Structure formats: structure tokens, C-alpha cells
Tab-separated table of C-alpha atoms in Angstrom:
chain	number	residue	atom	x	y	z
A	1	MET	CA	77.297	84.507	99.415
A	2	ASP	CA	77.928	85.043	103.143
A	3	VAL	CA	75.872	88.245	103.148
A	4	ILE	CA	72.933	86.686	101.293
A	5	LEU	CA	72.924	83.454	103.287
A	6	TYR	CA	73.434	84.824	106.790
A	7	GLU	CA	72.240	88.441	106.761
A	8	ASN	CA	69.112	88.133	104.575
A	9	PRO	CA	69.327	91.382	102.584
A	10	SER	CA	66.204	92.398	100.668
A	11	THR	CA	67.803	94.781	98.139
A	12	GLN	CA	71.026	95.175	96.191
A	13	ASP	CA	71.589	98.439	98.040
A	14	GLU	CA	71.734	96.499	101.329
A	15	ILE	CA	74.260	94.049	99.867
A	16	ALA	CA	76.365	96.932	98.550
A	17	GLU	CA	76.333	98.662	101.934
A	18	LYS	CA	77.363	95.528	103.836
A	19	LEU	CA	80.219	94.766	101.431
A	20	GLY	CA	81.381	98.358	100.984
A	21	LEU	CA	80.843	98.166	97.215
A	22	THR	CA	78.828	100.180	94.710
A	23	ARG	CA	75.357	98.963	93.796
A	24	ARG	CA	76.460	98.782	90.153
A	25	TYR	CA	79.297	96.402	90.997
A	26	VAL	CA	76.989	94.240	93.140
A	27	THR	CA	74.658	93.958	90.126
A	28	LYS	CA	77.599	92.765	88.021
A	29	LEU	CA	78.532	90.148	90.616
A	30	LEU	CA	74.962	88.891	90.932
A	31	GLN	CA	74.199	88.563	87.203
A	32	PRO	CA	75.908	85.166	86.570
A	33	LEU	CA	74.554	83.779	89.847
A	34	VAL	CA	70.979	84.794	89.026
A	35	LYS	CA	71.339	83.545	85.453
A	36	ARG	CA	72.413	80.092	86.635
A	37	GLY	CA	69.728	79.926	89.308
A	38	VAL	CA	72.176	79.964	92.201
A	39	VAL	CA	70.600	83.141	93.567
A	40	ARG	CA	66.871	83.708	93.194
A	41	ARG	CA	65.074	87.017	93.356
A	42	ALA	CA	64.657	88.395	96.880
A	43	TYR	CA	68.228	87.144	97.239
A	44	ILE	CA	67.880	83.566	98.402
A	45	ILE	CA	70.603	81.024	97.685
A	46	ASP	CA	69.622	77.684	96.185
A	47	LEU	CA	72.345	75.566	97.774
A	48	LYS	CA	71.765	72.571	95.522
A	49	LYS	CA	72.331	74.706	92.432
A	50	PHE	CA	75.249	76.384	94.164
A	51	ASP	CA	76.878	72.940	94.449
A	52	GLU	CA	76.682	72.656	90.660
A	53	PHE	CA	78.114	76.165	90.278
A	54	SER	CA	80.915	75.885	92.845
A	55	ASP	CA	83.871	74.800	90.673
A	56	MET	CA	85.529	78.050	91.747
A	57	PHE	CA	85.718	76.641	95.284
A	58	GLN	CA	86.893	73.178	94.305
A	59	ASP	CA	90.344	73.541	95.845
A	60	GLY	CA	88.788	74.236	99.233
A	61	ILE	CA	86.044	71.602	99.161
A	62	THR	CA	86.939	68.140	100.386
A	63	SER	CA	84.973	64.954	99.853
A	64	LYS	CA	81.422	64.667	101.179
A	65	GLU	CA	80.857	68.429	101.227
A	66	HIS	CA	78.259	70.740	99.775
A	67	ALA	CA	78.205	74.526	99.459
A	68	GLY	CA	76.529	75.235	102.800
A	69	THR	CA	79.128	73.283	104.756
A	70	TYR	CA	81.918	74.922	102.763
A	71	LEU	CA	80.742	78.357	103.838
A	72	ILE	CA	80.510	77.349	107.501
A	73	LYS	CA	83.948	75.720	107.386
A	74	ASP	CA	85.309	79.038	106.157
A	75	MET	CA	83.800	80.681	109.241
A	76	LEU	CA	85.404	78.009	111.457
A	77	LYS	CA	88.749	78.691	109.792
A	78	ASP	CA	88.455	82.376	110.719
A	79	MET	CA	87.402	81.493	114.265
A	80	ALA	CA	90.386	79.156	114.683
A	81	LYS	CA	92.773	81.924	113.573
A	82	HIS	CA	91.147	84.333	115.989
A	83	VAL	CA	91.330	81.926	118.944
A	84	CYS	CA	94.997	81.189	118.207
A	85	LYS	CA	95.697	84.935	118.202
A	86	GLN	CA	93.883	85.195	121.539
A	87	PHE	CA	96.023	82.325	122.870
A	88	ASP	CA	99.230	84.021	121.669
A	89	LEU	CA	98.310	87.311	123.353
A	90	ALA	CA	97.463	85.596	126.645
A	91	PHE	CA	100.737	83.699	126.844
A	92	GLU	CA	102.856	86.658	125.771
A	93	ALA	CA	101.205	88.645	128.569
A	94	VAL	CA	102.438	86.041	131.069
A	95	ALA	CA	105.879	85.562	129.532
A	96	ASN	CA	106.661	89.283	129.317
A	97	SER	CA	104.547	90.657	132.188
A	98	LYS	CA	102.374	92.769	129.892
A	99	PRO	CA	98.951	93.374	131.454
A	100	GLN	CA	97.806	95.374	128.424
A	101	MET	CA	98.161	92.240	126.304
A	102	ALA	CA	96.221	90.259	128.893
A	103	ASN	CA	93.408	92.808	128.673
A	104	GLU	CA	93.460	92.578	124.893
A	105	ALA	CA	93.230	88.774	125.059
A	106	LEU	CA	90.191	89.048	127.325
A	107	LYS	CA	88.561	91.544	124.959
A	108	GLN	CA	89.142	89.116	122.092
A	109	ASP	CA	87.043	86.565	123.968
A	110	TYR	CA	83.899	88.633	123.311
A	111	ILE	CA	84.589	88.327	119.581
A	112	THR	CA	85.138	84.578	120.010
A	113	ASN	CA	81.715	84.247	121.624
A	114	ASN	CA	80.092	86.231	118.808
A	115	MET	CA	81.761	84.025	116.207
A	116	LEU	CA	80.339	80.941	117.911
A	117	GLU	CA	76.834	82.414	117.834
A	118	LYS	CA	77.185	83.195	114.130
A	119	ILE	CA	78.296	79.626	113.411
A	120	ARG	CA	75.400	78.180	115.403
A	121	SER	CA	72.962	80.450	113.578
A	122	SER	CA	74.482	79.457	110.242
A	123	VAL	CA	74.183	75.753	111.042
A	124	ASP	CA	70.506	76.257	111.857
A	125	THR	CA	70.016	78.214	108.629
A	126	VAL	CA	71.677	75.608	106.412
A	127	ILE	CA	69.683	72.783	107.992
A	128	SER	CA	66.416	74.669	107.578
A	129	ILE	CA	66.873	75.677	103.925
A	130	ASN	CA	68.864	72.773	102.543
A	131	PRO	CA	66.950	69.484	102.409
A	132	TYR	CA	69.973	67.785	100.840
A	133	SER	CA	72.210	68.167	103.871
A	134	GLU	CA	73.022	65.350	106.273
A	135	PHE	CA	71.695	66.661	109.569
A	136	SER	CA	74.245	64.996	111.875
A	137	LYS	CA	77.211	66.067	109.760
A	138	THR	CA	76.036	69.667	109.622
A	139	MET	CA	75.536	69.727	113.402
A	140	VAL	CA	79.217	68.812	113.839
A	141	PHE	CA	80.189	72.350	112.832
A	142	GLY	CA	78.439	73.728	115.888
A	143	GLU	CA	80.400	71.286	118.050
A	144	ILE	CA	83.725	72.422	116.581
A	145	GLY	CA	82.751	76.048	117.128
A	146	TYR	CA	81.962	75.241	120.752
A	147	ASP	CA	85.334	73.493	121.133
A	148	LEU	CA	87.094	76.626	119.872
A	149	GLU	CA	85.073	78.760	122.263
A	150	ARG	CA	86.178	76.508	125.160
A	151	ILE	CA	89.805	76.974	124.105
A	152	GLY	CA	89.187	80.719	124.220
A	153	ASP	CA	87.845	80.370	127.773
A	154	HIS	CA	91.002	78.547	128.895
A	155	THR	CA	93.216	81.232	127.359
A	156	GLY	CA	91.237	83.641	129.544
A	157	ASN	CA	92.557	81.824	132.635
A	158	ILE	CA	96.085	82.376	131.335
A	159	ALA	CA	95.410	86.080	130.678
A	160	ASN	CA	93.888	86.527	134.145
A	161	PHE	CA	97.068	85.183	135.726
A	162	ALA	CA	99.058	87.943	134.024
A	163	LEU	CA	96.595	90.552	135.321
A	164	LYS	CA	96.063	89.445	138.891
A	165	GLU	CA	99.360	87.972	140.107
A	166	SER	CA	102.141	90.284	141.245
A	167	TYR	CA	104.782	87.565	141.715
A	168	ASP	CA	107.138	86.793	138.832
A	169	VAL	CA	107.369	83.234	137.529
A	170	ASP	CA	110.922	81.945	137.941
A	171	ALA	CA	112.974	81.121	134.850
A	172	GLU	CA	112.809	77.316	135.200
A	173	MET	CA	109.043	77.333	135.626
A	174	MET	CA	108.636	79.764	132.731
A	175	GLU	CA	110.615	77.425	130.499
A	176	ILE	CA	108.138	74.629	131.294
A	177	LEU	CA	105.160	76.926	130.638
A	178	ASN	CA	106.701	78.023	127.346
A	179	SER	CA	107.044	74.392	126.252
A	180	MET	CA	103.433	73.701	127.259
A	181	TYR	CA	102.263	76.733	125.294
A	182	LYS	CA	104.162	75.763	122.136
A	183	THR	CA	102.977	72.152	122.328
A	184	SER	CA	99.298	72.923	122.966
A	185	ARG	CA	99.369	75.671	120.329
A	186	LYS	CA	100.563	73.143	117.738
A	187	MET	CA	97.817	70.761	118.842
A	188	VAL	CA	95.137	73.385	118.206
A	189	SER	CA	96.519	74.325	114.780
A	190	GLN	CA	97.012	70.771	113.577
A	191	SER	CA	93.711	69.407	114.880
A	192	MET	CA	91.854	72.221	113.087
A	193	ASP	CA	93.910	71.602	109.941
A	194	ALA	CA	92.824	67.954	110.136
A	195	PHE	CA	89.164	68.921	110.449
A	196	LEU	CA	89.096	71.702	107.879
A	197	ASN	CA	91.219	69.993	105.233
A	198	GLU	CA	90.636	66.264	105.833
A	199	LYS	CA	94.254	65.738	106.944
A	200	LEU	CA	93.525	62.786	109.211
A	201	LYS	CA	97.137	61.597	109.132
A	202	LEU	CA	97.917	64.456	111.501
A	203	LYS	CA	96.304	62.495	114.334
A	204	ASP	CA	99.492	60.533	115.077
A	205	LYS	CA	101.456	63.747	115.446
A	206	VAL	CA	98.770	65.331	117.644
A	207	MET	CA	98.717	62.235	119.872
A	208	ASP	CA	102.502	62.510	120.261
A	209	TYR	CA	102.039	66.119	121.341
A	210	GLU	CA	99.448	64.946	123.841
A	211	GLU	CA	102.002	62.682	125.527
A	212	ARG	CA	104.394	65.608	125.618
A	213	ILE	CA	101.859	68.011	127.148
A	214	HIS	CA	101.054	65.611	129.986
A	215	GLU	CA	104.721	64.944	130.660
A	216	LEU	CA	105.205	68.708	130.950
A	217	GLN	CA	102.133	69.017	133.162
A	218	ARG	CA	103.514	66.476	135.644
A	219	LYS	CA	106.851	68.296	135.645
A	220	ALA	CA	105.143	71.652	136.239
A	221	MET	CA	102.958	70.406	139.084
A	222	ASN	CA	105.954	68.762	140.782
A	223	LYS	CA	107.847	72.023	140.450
A	224	ILE	CA	104.953	73.973	142.032
A	225	ALA	CA	104.709	71.473	144.893
A	226	THR	CA	108.465	71.753	145.545
A	227	GLN	CA	108.364	75.546	145.506
A	228	MET	CA	105.455	75.592	147.937
A	229	ALA	CA	107.277	73.252	150.324
A	230	GLU	CA	110.416	75.366	150.215
A	231	ASP	CA	108.667	78.758	150.453
A	232	ASP	CA	109.470	80.439	153.782
A	233	MET	CA	107.077	83.349	153.159
A	234	MET	CA	103.825	81.480	152.561
A	235	ASP	CA	100.988	83.942	153.152
A	236	GLU	CA	97.539	84.277	151.603
A	237	ASP	CA	98.810	86.133	148.527
A	238	ARG	CA	101.607	83.667	147.957
A	239	SER	CA	99.244	80.721	148.348
A	240	SER	CA	96.873	82.318	145.827
A	241	TYR	CA	99.784	82.665	143.390
A	242	TYR	CA	100.510	78.927	143.465
A	243	ILE	CA	96.836	78.034	143.060
A	244	THR	CA	96.430	80.368	140.083
A	245	LEU	CA	99.670	79.121	138.526
A	246	SER	CA	98.318	75.578	138.803
A	247	ARG	CA	95.234	76.715	136.898
A	248	VAL	CA	97.449	78.044	134.108
A	249	VAL	CA	99.130	74.638	133.851
A	250	LYS	CA	95.696	73.001	133.803
A	251	ALA	CA	94.559	75.381	131.047
A	252	PHE	CA	97.308	74.138	128.727
A	253	GLU	CA	96.330	70.537	129.477
A	254	ARG	CA	92.632	71.187	128.770
A	255	ILE	CA	93.471	72.953	125.496
A	256	GLY	CA	95.372	69.820	124.490
A	257	ASP	CA	92.426	67.602	125.447
A	258	ILE	CA	90.014	69.702	123.387
A	259	SER	CA	92.385	69.423	120.426
A	260	ILE	CA	92.139	65.631	120.694
A	261	GLU	CA	88.336	65.920	120.704
A	262	ILE	CA	88.502	68.028	117.522
A	263	ILE	CA	90.674	65.546	115.652
A	264	ASP	CA	88.464	62.650	116.803
A	265	THR	CA	85.494	64.575	115.396
A	266	ALA	CA	87.353	64.906	112.084
A	267	GLY	CA	87.675	61.124	111.916
A	268	GLU	CA	83.947	60.708	112.453
A	269	TYR	CA	83.060	63.456	109.986
A	270	TYR	CA	85.140	62.170	107.076
A	271	ARG	CA	85.511	58.426	107.723
A	272	ASN	CA	82.541	57.598	109.974
A	273	ILE	CA	84.925	56.476	112.729
A	274	PRO	CA	82.733	56.641	115.861
A	275	ARG	CA	83.915	58.948	118.624
A	276	THR	CA	84.086	57.632	122.153
A	277	THR	CA	81.680	59.219	124.610
A	278	THR	CA	84.359	59.134	127.330
A	279	PRO	CA	86.181	62.491	127.678
A	280	GLU	CA	89.879	62.419	126.844
A	281	ARG	CA	91.062	63.124	130.394
A	282	PHE	CA	89.088	60.116	131.717
A	283	ARG	CA	90.393	57.862	128.963
A	284	ARG	CA	93.902	58.867	129.958
A	285	GLU	CA	93.296	58.006	133.617
A	286	MET	CA	91.781	54.647	132.681
A	287	LYS	CA	94.825	53.899	130.505
A	288	ARG	CA	97.140	54.665	133.420
């Protein structure tokens, strides 16, 4: 289905080549889909008929979904896994002083960007060929993809710290960073679980993590300020180290904020709970 919908093959040979299967086996797979009208000749998917045929996907499809959105949600699931792997590599590079892992995390960002483009293209395709879709709901998938891409960008700041800074992070500061990493990582995983699987009850837990991440951020920034004040060897390189370390702390905070945006989007998608137009970081300042 992915190959037909997003890569527009014109022959069974093309489908077989893209999937790494024999043409004979592709024919066998296509027969029931063609017979039921799900796939038409020239290999076009009729998404309305696919909805009627999609009992095989029922465990993965939540309320208010159709086949096109199911396929894009599967792509978002893969993108979320990839971004979390990128996040893990970036932090491990900092925690264990492994520049090769930092380089790998930065390379992964190119894949993240490509995944976003595929999701955007898929959203456009579904909207153009499926007159039964709700336009605004389908567009949400592009927003979630963009949120994941932003998380990937912030992990890049963490990876760059491991590459460019020669000073070691002291044990107390590393403990704070480790707690920020674990907390923000949970926020990403649980906010995406809420969106992909309609688990809106996770919002309370994610909001608790948000309080934790900002408590850790204040602790980290106070620690950096104290270290700067006590540093007897403050030169340009040392000053750059503190500035870049502050950016790492900020990256964890922004990843947490984006996670809140994702879970707010889940509430709007499934329950029509309007999202605020005020970014999370501004809402937090107003609350204070």
C-alpha cells in the first residue's frame, strides 16, 4: 500500500523491485485487493474502498480515522522512533565523550529531514485523492512531523556540544543533564503515544514531567552561573564552553515544550479540544 500510494508504480515489476519480492508474489498479493476494488488498474488505491477492506488494520486504527491517515500515522511512528534514536545517540555522545556518536546523531538528522518531506508529500497526496478526508485533520499530520523534525534539530545542538567542546562536564552537572535527558525523552515518547494511539490520559503525566524539566533547568542554569563566578581561568574558550552548555540545557527544555505541543494537538485531533495559539514557553511565563 505504501509503495502504490506514495511511489506511483506503473507496473507490477516496479512494485516487486521496490519491495524486494518476485513479480509472481506481488501478483498474488494484489489479486484480493484488485478483486475488492481497493486497488484499480494502473495501481491506484481507492481509499474509500480501502476503509471497507481494512479490518486487518483494525487494532491500529483509532476512532475518526480512515485508511489514508492510518498509513501516514505509521510513517509518523517510524519517524518518532528514529528521532528518539537520534536523541539517544546525541546524549550518549555527551555523557561518554564519544564524538563518533555525535557525528552519527548529526548524520541521522538528514534522514529525519527526509522523513518529514515524505510525510508532507503524503499528506498532500491523501488530500488530493481522497475527497472523504477532513482537510484540517489530515493537515495535523504535517504539523506533528514538523514537531519531530524540530526535536531532531535540538538534539543536534546536544551532539554539537560533544564535538566542539574540549572541557569535561563535572559529575554534579552531568547528573542534572542526565535527569533532563531522561525526563524530556519520556515526554517525547509519551506525547507521541498519546497522538498515535489516542491515549489522552497521558497528558497529566506529561505535564508532571514538564514541571520536573523546568525545575531541573533552573537548577542547571544556577549551577552554570555559580561555576562561571568561581572560575579563575575564564578565557574565550572557557566562556564559549559555558555558553554552549547553556544551549544544551535549553535544548532539553525546548524538547519538553514541543512534547506539550504534540499532546495538545492530540487533544484537538481526537476530542476537538482547541489548542491555544500561545507557545508553551510564553504560557509558562504568564503563569509565573
